Amino acid sequence: MTLLDFINSISVEDQKQFALKCGTTIGYMRKAISKGQLFNAKVCIEIEKNSNGAVTCEEMRSDIDWSFLRKESANKPCTAIIPIERRTHERRQQDRRVGYRRKKYRRVFDRRQS
């Protein structure tokens, strides 16, 4: 399904909501379609996500090798799972450093004002 077919298949209010979720406006989408302009990759990805795969990135931007990107993300190991104890300890250490720096800079700033 093309993007124009998808947009025309939903109501006007849904079109506005769809465009906002994709990070653009319905006016820009229609203008880009009619003039044959290319959407940037980020907008293409958002359009595919928000259309639930009805409009694919490959249909909008055939100049990008989407299959390579899809294959890479499928083979990439998940690194988001971090043991809670380790994450909280690292966060605690980071908070201590940031807090120390803030206090130090605040003192320097207060001295300059007086």
XYZ file of C-alpha atoms in Angstrom:
114
model
C 0.000 0.000 0.000
C 1.341 3.435 -0.858
C 1.409 6.261 1.647
C -1.226 8.190 -0.292
C -3.566 5.183 -0.293
C -3.061 4.754 3.434
C -3.687 8.433 4.193
C -6.835 8.467 2.056
C -8.159 5.360 3.802
C -8.339 7.036 7.234
C -10.497 9.921 8.461
C -9.328 13.543 8.394
C -8.874 13.658 12.175
C -6.920 10.389 12.101
C -4.778 11.809 9.297
C -3.787 14.751 11.514
C -3.028 12.462 14.457
C -1.055 10.102 12.235
C 1.065 12.944 10.868
C 1.743 14.309 14.357
C 2.849 10.882 15.577
C 5.222 10.731 12.594
C 6.740 14.100 13.478
C 5.320 16.101 10.568
C 2.042 17.569 9.304
C -0.505 16.147 6.925
C 0.022 19.154 4.653
C 3.717 18.419 4.349
C 3.035 14.731 3.717
C 0.597 15.500 0.903
C 2.954 18.102 -0.634
C 5.908 15.702 -0.507
C 3.833 12.948 -2.121
C 2.542 15.199 -4.913
C 5.964 16.700 -5.697
C 7.769 13.379 -5.401
C 10.001 14.565 -2.556
C 11.801 12.043 -0.393
C 11.056 11.816 3.303
C 14.046 11.592 5.590
C 14.804 8.206 7.115
C 13.475 9.107 10.544
C 10.067 10.086 9.145
C 9.979 6.892 7.044
C 10.568 4.778 10.125
C 7.867 6.631 12.069
C 5.410 6.232 9.178
C 6.026 2.482 9.075
C 5.655 2.177 12.854
C 2.487 4.248 13.078
C 0.855 2.608 10.058
C 1.497 -0.804 11.651
C 3.553 -1.876 8.648
C 0.904 -0.995 6.037
C 3.354 1.471 4.465
C 6.943 0.261 4.478
C 10.164 2.236 4.409
C 11.181 0.446 1.218
C 8.151 1.856 -0.607
C 8.999 5.418 0.402
C 12.795 5.354 0.087
C 14.098 2.679 -2.246
C 17.522 4.376 -2.299
C 18.271 3.208 1.265
C 19.300 -0.386 1.887
C 16.651 -1.129 4.516
C 17.241 -4.879 4.349
C 20.779 -4.391 5.615
C 19.543 -2.304 8.539
C 16.775 -4.764 9.373
C 19.185 -7.706 9.239
C 21.696 -5.908 11.470
C 19.125 -5.065 14.133
C 17.822 -8.664 14.159
C 21.317 -10.072 14.748
C 22.374 -7.484 17.311
C 22.579 -8.925 20.828
C 20.359 -7.320 23.424
C 22.441 -5.095 25.689
C 19.573 -3.398 27.488
C 19.322 -6.073 30.184
C 21.588 -4.994 33.009
C 21.462 -6.480 36.485
C 19.570 -4.109 38.775
C 22.264 -4.090 41.455
C 24.925 -3.007 38.986
C 22.782 -0.330 37.422
C 21.784 1.200 40.744
C 25.380 1.197 41.972
C 26.596 2.900 38.794
C 23.754 5.406 38.969
C 24.527 6.132 42.604
C 28.156 6.772 41.771
C 27.176 9.047 38.894
C 24.724 10.992 41.068
C 27.391 11.528 43.686
C 29.824 12.923 41.115
C 27.221 15.211 39.558
C 26.022 16.447 42.952
C 29.573 17.185 44.001
C 30.216 19.163 40.828
C 27.013 21.141 41.227
C 27.889 22.118 44.789
C 31.400 23.092 43.764
C 30.209 25.273 40.873
C 27.494 26.826 43.000
C 30.099 27.968 45.539
C 32.251 29.468 42.808
C 29.235 31.220 41.289
C 28.119 32.592 44.684
C 31.586 34.047 45.304
C 31.554 35.841 41.959
C 28.272 37.565 42.723
C 29.442 39.063 46.005
